[in-house]
XYZ file of C-alpha atoms in Angstrom:
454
model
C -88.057 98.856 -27.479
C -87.559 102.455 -27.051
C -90.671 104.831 -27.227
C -90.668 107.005 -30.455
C -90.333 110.367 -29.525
C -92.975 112.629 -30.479
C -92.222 116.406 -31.853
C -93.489 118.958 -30.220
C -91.064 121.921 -30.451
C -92.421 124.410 -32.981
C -89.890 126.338 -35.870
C -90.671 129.361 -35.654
C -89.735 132.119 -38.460
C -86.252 133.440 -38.206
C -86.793 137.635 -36.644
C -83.872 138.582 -38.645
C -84.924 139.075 -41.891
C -87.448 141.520 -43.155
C -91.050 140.917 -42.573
C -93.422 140.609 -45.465
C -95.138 143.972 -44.941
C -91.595 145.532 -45.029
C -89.568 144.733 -47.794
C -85.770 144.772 -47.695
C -85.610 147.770 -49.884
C -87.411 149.850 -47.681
C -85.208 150.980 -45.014
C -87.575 153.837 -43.831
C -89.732 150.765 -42.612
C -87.431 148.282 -40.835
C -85.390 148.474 -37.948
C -82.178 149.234 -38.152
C -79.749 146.719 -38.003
C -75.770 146.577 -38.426
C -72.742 144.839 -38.687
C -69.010 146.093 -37.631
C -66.564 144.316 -39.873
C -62.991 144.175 -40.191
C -62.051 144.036 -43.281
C -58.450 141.507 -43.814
C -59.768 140.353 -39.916
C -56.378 140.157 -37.725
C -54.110 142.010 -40.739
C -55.611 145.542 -38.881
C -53.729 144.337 -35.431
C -54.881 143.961 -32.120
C -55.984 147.720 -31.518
C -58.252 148.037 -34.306
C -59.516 144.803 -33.417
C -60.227 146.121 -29.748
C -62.045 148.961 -31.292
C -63.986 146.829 -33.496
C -65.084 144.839 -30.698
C -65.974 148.852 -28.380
C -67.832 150.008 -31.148
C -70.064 146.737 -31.838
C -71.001 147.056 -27.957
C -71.969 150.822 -28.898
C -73.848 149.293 -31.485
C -75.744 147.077 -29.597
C -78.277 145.784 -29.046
C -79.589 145.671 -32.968
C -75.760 144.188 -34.250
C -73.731 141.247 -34.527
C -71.604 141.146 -31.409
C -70.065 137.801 -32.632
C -68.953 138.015 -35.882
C -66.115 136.485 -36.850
C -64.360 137.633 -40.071
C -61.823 135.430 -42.155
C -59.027 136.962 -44.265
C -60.445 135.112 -47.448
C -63.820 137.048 -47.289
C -64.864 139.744 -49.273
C -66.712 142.755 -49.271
C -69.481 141.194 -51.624
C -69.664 138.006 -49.178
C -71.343 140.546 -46.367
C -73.321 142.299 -49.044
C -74.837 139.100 -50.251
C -76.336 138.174 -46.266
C -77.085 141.570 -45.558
C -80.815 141.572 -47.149
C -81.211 137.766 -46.150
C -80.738 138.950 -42.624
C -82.495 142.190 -42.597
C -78.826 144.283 -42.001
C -78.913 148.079 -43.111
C -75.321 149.373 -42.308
C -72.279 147.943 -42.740
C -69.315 149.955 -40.631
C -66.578 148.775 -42.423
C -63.179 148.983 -40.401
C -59.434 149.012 -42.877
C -56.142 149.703 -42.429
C -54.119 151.370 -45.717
C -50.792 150.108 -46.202
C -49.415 153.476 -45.021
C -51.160 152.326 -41.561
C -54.214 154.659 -41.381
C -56.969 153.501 -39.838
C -60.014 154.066 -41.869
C -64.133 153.593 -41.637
C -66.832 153.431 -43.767
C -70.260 153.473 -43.164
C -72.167 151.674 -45.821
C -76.051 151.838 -46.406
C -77.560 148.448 -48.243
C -78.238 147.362 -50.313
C -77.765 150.355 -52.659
C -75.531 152.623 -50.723
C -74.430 155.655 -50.160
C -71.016 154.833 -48.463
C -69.159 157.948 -46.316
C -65.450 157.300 -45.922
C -63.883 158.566 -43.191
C -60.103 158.333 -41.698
C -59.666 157.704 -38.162
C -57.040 160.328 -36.569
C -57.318 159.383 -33.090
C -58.943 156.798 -30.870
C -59.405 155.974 -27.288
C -60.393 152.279 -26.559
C -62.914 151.398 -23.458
C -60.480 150.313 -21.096
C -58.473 153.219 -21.619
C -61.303 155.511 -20.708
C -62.308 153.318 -18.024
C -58.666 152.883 -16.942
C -58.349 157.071 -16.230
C -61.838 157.415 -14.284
C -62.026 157.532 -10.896
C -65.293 155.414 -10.901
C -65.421 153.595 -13.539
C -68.824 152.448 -14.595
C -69.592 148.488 -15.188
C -71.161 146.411 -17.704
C -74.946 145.942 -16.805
C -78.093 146.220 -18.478
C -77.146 149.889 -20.202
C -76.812 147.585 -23.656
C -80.375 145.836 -23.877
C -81.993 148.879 -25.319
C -80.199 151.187 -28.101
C -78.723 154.492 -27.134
C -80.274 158.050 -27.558
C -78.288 159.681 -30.045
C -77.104 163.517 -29.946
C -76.065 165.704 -33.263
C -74.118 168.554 -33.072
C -73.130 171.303 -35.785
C -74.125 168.677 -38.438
C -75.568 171.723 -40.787
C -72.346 174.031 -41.614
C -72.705 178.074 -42.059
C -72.595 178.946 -45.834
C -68.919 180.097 -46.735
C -67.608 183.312 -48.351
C -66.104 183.574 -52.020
C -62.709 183.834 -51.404
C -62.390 180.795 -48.658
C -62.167 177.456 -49.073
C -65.997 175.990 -50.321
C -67.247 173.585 -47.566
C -68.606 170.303 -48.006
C -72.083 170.779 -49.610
C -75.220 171.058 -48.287
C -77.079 168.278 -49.613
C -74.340 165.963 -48.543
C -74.410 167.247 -45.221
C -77.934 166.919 -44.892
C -76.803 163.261 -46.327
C -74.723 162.780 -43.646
C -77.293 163.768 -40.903
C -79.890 161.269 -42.103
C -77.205 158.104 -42.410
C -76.111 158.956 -38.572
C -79.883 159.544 -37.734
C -80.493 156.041 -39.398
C -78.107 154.079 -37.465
C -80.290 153.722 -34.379
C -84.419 153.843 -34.853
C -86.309 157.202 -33.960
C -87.347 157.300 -30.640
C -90.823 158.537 -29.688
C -91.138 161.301 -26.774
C -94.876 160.208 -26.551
C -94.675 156.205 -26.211
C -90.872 155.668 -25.236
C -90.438 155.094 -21.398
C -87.529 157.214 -19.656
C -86.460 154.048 -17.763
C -85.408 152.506 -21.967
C -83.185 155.137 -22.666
C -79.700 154.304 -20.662
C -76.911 155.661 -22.747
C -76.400 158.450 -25.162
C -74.235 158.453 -28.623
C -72.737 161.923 -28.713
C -71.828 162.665 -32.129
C -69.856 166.882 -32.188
C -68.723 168.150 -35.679
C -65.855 170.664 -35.390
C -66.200 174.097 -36.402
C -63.079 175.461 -38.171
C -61.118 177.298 -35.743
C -59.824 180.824 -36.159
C -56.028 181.935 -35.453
C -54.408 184.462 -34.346
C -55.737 187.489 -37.287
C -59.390 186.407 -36.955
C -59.166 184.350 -40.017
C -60.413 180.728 -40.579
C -57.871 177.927 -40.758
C -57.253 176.125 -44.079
C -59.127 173.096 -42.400
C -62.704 175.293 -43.559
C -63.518 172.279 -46.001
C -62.676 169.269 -43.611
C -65.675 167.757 -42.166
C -64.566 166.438 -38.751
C -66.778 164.107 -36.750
C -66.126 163.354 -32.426
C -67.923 160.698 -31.414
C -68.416 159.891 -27.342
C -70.395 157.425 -25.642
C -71.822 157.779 -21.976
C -74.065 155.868 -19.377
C -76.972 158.162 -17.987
C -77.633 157.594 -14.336
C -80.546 159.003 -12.563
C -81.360 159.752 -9.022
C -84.520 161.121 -7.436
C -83.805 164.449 -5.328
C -85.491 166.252 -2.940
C -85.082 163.722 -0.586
C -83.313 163.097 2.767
C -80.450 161.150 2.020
C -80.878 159.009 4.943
C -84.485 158.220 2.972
C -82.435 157.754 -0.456
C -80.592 155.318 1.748
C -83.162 153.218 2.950
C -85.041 153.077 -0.878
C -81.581 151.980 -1.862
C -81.636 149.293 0.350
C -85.226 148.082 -0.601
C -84.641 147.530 -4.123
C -81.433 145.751 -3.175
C -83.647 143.323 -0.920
C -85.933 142.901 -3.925
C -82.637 141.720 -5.732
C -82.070 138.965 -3.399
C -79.240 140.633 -1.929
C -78.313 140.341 1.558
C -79.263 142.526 4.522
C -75.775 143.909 4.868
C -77.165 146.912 2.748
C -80.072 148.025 5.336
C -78.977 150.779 7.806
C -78.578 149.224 11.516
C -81.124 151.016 13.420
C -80.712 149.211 16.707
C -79.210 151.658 19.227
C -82.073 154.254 18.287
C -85.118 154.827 20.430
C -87.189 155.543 17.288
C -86.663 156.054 13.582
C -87.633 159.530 13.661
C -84.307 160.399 14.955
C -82.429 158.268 12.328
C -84.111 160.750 9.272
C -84.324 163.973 11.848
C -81.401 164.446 14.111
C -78.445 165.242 12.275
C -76.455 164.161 15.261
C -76.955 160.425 14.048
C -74.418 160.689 11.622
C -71.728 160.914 14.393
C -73.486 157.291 15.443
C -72.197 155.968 11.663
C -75.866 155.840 10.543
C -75.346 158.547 7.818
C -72.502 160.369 6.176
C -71.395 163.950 7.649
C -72.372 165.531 4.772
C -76.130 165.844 3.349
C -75.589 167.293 0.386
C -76.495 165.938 -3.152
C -74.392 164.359 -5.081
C -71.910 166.115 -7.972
C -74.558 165.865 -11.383
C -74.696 167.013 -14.619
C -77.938 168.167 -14.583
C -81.483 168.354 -12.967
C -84.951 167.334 -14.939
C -88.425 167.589 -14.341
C -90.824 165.080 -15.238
C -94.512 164.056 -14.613
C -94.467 161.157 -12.418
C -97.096 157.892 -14.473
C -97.008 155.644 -11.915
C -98.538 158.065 -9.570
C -101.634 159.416 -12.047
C -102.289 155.677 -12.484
C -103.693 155.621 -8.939
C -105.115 158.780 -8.686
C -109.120 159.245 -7.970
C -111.668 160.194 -9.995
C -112.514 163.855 -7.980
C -108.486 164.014 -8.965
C -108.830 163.170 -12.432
C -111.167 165.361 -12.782
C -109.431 168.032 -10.720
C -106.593 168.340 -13.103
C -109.375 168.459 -16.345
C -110.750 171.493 -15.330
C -107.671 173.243 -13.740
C -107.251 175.819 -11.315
C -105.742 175.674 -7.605
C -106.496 172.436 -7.293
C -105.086 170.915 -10.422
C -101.892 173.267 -10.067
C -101.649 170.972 -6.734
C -101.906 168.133 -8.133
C -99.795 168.482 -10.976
C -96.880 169.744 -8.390
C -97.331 166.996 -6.682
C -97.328 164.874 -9.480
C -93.860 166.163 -10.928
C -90.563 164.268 -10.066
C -87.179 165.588 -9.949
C -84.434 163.491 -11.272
C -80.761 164.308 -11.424
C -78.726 163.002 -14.346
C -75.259 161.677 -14.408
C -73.322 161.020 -17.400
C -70.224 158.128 -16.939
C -68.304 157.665 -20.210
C -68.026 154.293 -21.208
C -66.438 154.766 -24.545
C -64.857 154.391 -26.886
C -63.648 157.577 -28.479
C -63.308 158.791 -32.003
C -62.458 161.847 -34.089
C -63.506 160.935 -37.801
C -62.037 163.123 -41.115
C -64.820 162.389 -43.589
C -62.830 161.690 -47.017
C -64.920 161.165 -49.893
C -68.712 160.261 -50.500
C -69.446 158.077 -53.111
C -72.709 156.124 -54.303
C -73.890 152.555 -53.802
C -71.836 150.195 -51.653
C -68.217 150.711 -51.860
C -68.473 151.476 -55.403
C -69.721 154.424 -57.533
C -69.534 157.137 -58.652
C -67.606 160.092 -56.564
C -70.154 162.639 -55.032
C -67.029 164.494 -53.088
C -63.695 164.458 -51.725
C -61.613 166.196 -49.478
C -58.528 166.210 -51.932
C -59.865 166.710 -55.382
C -61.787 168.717 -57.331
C -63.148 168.547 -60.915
C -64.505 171.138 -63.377
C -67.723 170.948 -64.875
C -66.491 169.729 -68.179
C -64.711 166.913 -66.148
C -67.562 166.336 -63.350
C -69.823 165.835 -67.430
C -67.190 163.313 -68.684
C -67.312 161.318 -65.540
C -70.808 161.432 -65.955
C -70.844 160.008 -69.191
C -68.563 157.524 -69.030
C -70.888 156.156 -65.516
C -73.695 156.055 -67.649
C -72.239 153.894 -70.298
C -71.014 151.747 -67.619
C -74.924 151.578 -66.729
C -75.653 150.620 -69.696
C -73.205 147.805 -70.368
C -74.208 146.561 -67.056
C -77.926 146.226 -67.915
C -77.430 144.619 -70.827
C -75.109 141.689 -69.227
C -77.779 141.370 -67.223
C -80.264 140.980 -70.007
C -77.526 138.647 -71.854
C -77.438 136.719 -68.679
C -81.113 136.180 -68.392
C -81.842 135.007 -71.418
C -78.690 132.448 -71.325
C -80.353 130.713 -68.245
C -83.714 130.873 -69.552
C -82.459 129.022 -72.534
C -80.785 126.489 -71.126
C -83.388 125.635 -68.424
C -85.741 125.106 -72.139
C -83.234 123.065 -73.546
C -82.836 120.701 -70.040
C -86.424 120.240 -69.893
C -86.992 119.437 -73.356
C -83.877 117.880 -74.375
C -82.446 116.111 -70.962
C -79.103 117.014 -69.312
C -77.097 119.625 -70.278
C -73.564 118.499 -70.989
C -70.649 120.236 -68.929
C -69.691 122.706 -71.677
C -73.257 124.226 -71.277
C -73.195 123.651 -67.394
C -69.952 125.911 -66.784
C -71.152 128.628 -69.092
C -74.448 128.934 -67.043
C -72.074 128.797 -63.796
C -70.115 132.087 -66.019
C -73.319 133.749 -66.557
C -74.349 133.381 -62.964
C -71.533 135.171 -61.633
C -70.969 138.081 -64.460
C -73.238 140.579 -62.323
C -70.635 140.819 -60.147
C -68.064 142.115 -62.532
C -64.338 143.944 -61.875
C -65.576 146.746 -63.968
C -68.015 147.544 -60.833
C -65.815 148.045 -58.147
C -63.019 150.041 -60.659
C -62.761 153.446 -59.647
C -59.870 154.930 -62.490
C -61.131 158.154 -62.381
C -60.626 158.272 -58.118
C -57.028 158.922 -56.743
C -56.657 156.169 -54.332
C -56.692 157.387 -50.635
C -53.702 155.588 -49.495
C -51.913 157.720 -51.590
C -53.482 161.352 -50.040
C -52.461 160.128 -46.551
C -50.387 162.137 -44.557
C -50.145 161.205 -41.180
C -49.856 157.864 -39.623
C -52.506 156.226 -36.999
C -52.519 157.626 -33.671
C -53.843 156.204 -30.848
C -54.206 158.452 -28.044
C -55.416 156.497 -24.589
C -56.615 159.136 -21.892
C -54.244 159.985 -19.294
């Protein structure tokens, strides 16, 4: 008879969903977490698709890289697993029937949602395809990126030009980008973490030819880039850089193939000294460092962990001493920047309240008096309020027929479907109708374009 096996694999709690001490309401506390969807999956076609799939890796590492959408699901089917699973954006890819490519960026669970229309993209393996050095996939995507804003905040405009978008929505907009990925601290947040960057440029409105502004003043443009950072240490021979290259490929488990051949040299003073070596193939020709972006100076940890205690408290007090050992102490570094992609230029269309559905806070296309901006007022509150009380209806249904199960048996199947009814009313058509909101599709101009790098 086979032994009974004994259990001794523990279930632990799932890390998705929000913690007790931070509810899912509170997305100040958690950490951020999203989901790229296609919405109608494979109806958006295969380049979409492909930039569905770039901008999850982008996303990474707090996102669902393997989601896989189905052409019955709905909006409301992602909105329903988002608190369950601790999600706080929803980038919502689309394509109108015109065939303009369009995003929205959706904060749960009560919103706001920014619309925007994709002009132009550049895919990964387009950008990758036009570099010279293209960089590979390694462990850039375990941590999140540091992210970059540009010209977010807009000068104030005159009378007689077009009025810009306004400023509390563009200080709306800078908080939902700065939300996307969680606040990095300078003090506790180790250099070696942060491997890419999320560059995210709004356009100014360009002049022409009279010194005037173009009619493009009230268009809030967005270009979004994504590099690698690469650092080297300089200051250093590079037949030293060499040989430090070489020891942390050994570490690796790599072979020795790496290690410079210092066989035909008397001593390996003349391998870092005489320049003449590099006619012996132990070096290249030329010494000098290699093309960067930019050179940064940083105090070096690992090397004030060991220091003394005369040198600790050298650097307390200051002086000569202290300005030593602090100069010895800093590091130079020289940063690289290797675009990985993709690339995007977003047109910000409309901003509207709670997921997907509310009320209009701007658009690009239209605008409304104040008589008109009071009527649509009105007529959202009174959808509030008809809302509220289904809700109250609703309650008091189920509460009802729960009494009359437990004190009068079954409920028969008349009773059963109405509770089903009452279940799903909160989710009702007159939420998601927008009458008073031209539809986008018909504002579109210009198809999709989709410009790879040349």
């Amino acid at each position: 008879m086979a032994k009974k096996r004994s259990k001794r694999r523990t279930h632990l709690a799932g890390q998705n969903g929000p913690s007790k001490g931070n509810p899912a309401d509170s997305s100040a506390q958690r950490t951020p977490k999203s989901m790229v969807i296609r919405i109608g999956a494979s109806e958006v076609g295969p380049s979409v698709t492909q930039l569905v799939r770039d901008v999850r890796s982008m996303m990474e590492p707090e996102t669902a890289v393997r989601l896989k959408e189905r052409k019955s699901n709905r909006l409301r089917d992602y909105t329903a697993m988002a608190g369950p699973l601790g999600v706080s954006h929803l980038l919502l890819f689309s394509r109108s029937n015109t065939g303009n490519t369009n995003l929205r960026i959706a904060l749960t669970p009560r919103g706001p949602t920014l619309h925007f229309r994709v002009e132009k993209y550049s895919l990964s393996k387009d950008v990758k395809r036009a570099m010279k050095h293209p960089k590979g996939s390694g462990t850039e995507f375990h941590n999140p990126p540091l992210l970059v804003m540009n010209n977010f905040m807009s000068t104030s405009s005159t009378d007689d030009e077009r009025p810009a978008v306004p400023k509390h929505l563009e200080a709306l907009t800078t908080s939902i980008f700065q939300s996307l990925f969680p606040a990095i601290s300078p003090q506790s947040t180790p250099l070696s973490s942060i491997r890419r960057v999320l560059l995210v440029n709004r356009e100014l409105p360009k002049q022409n030819s009279e010194g005037k502004q173009s009619s493009d003043i009230g268009a809030y443009v967005l270009n979004v880039r994504h590099y690698a950072i690469a650092t080297k240490r300089t200051g250093l021979p590079k037949s030293i850089r060499r040989i430090n290259a070489a020891e942390k490929l050994l570490k690796q488990g790599r072979n020795k193939q790496f290690v410079p051949n210092l066989g035909k040299l008397e001593d390996a003073a003349d391998y870092v000294l005489d320049p003449s070596a590099a006619m012996s193939g132990f070096t290249s020709g030329s010494e000098s460092e290699a093309e960067t972006d930019a050179e940064v100076e940083f105090l070096e940890t690992d090397v004030r962990k060991v220091l003394s205690r005369k040198q600790r408290e050298a650097l307390e007090r200051g002086g000569k001493q202290s300005s030593e050992l602090s100069s010895q102490l800093v590091q130079k570094r020289a940063v690289k920047l290797t675009e990985l992609g993709p690339r995007m230029k977003l047109r910000m269309t409309k901003v509207e309240e709670g997921v997907c559905s509310g009320k209009i806070m701007w658009h690009e296309y239209l605008s409304k008096t104040k008589e008109e901006e009071k009527a649509l007022d009105q007529i959202w509150e009174k959808r509030k309020k008809e809302k509220e009380e289904r809700k109250r209806i609703q309650k008091e249904n189920v509460a009802r027929k729960r009494e009359e199960k437990d004190g009068k048996g079954p409920v028969d199947d008349k009773d059963k479907d109405d509770d089903d009814d009452d279940e799903e009313e909160d989710w009702d058509s007159e939420d998601f109708d927008n009458e008073d909101v031209v539809d986008d599709e018909a504002m579109d101009v210009d198809g999709p374009l989709e410009v790879p790098i040349r």
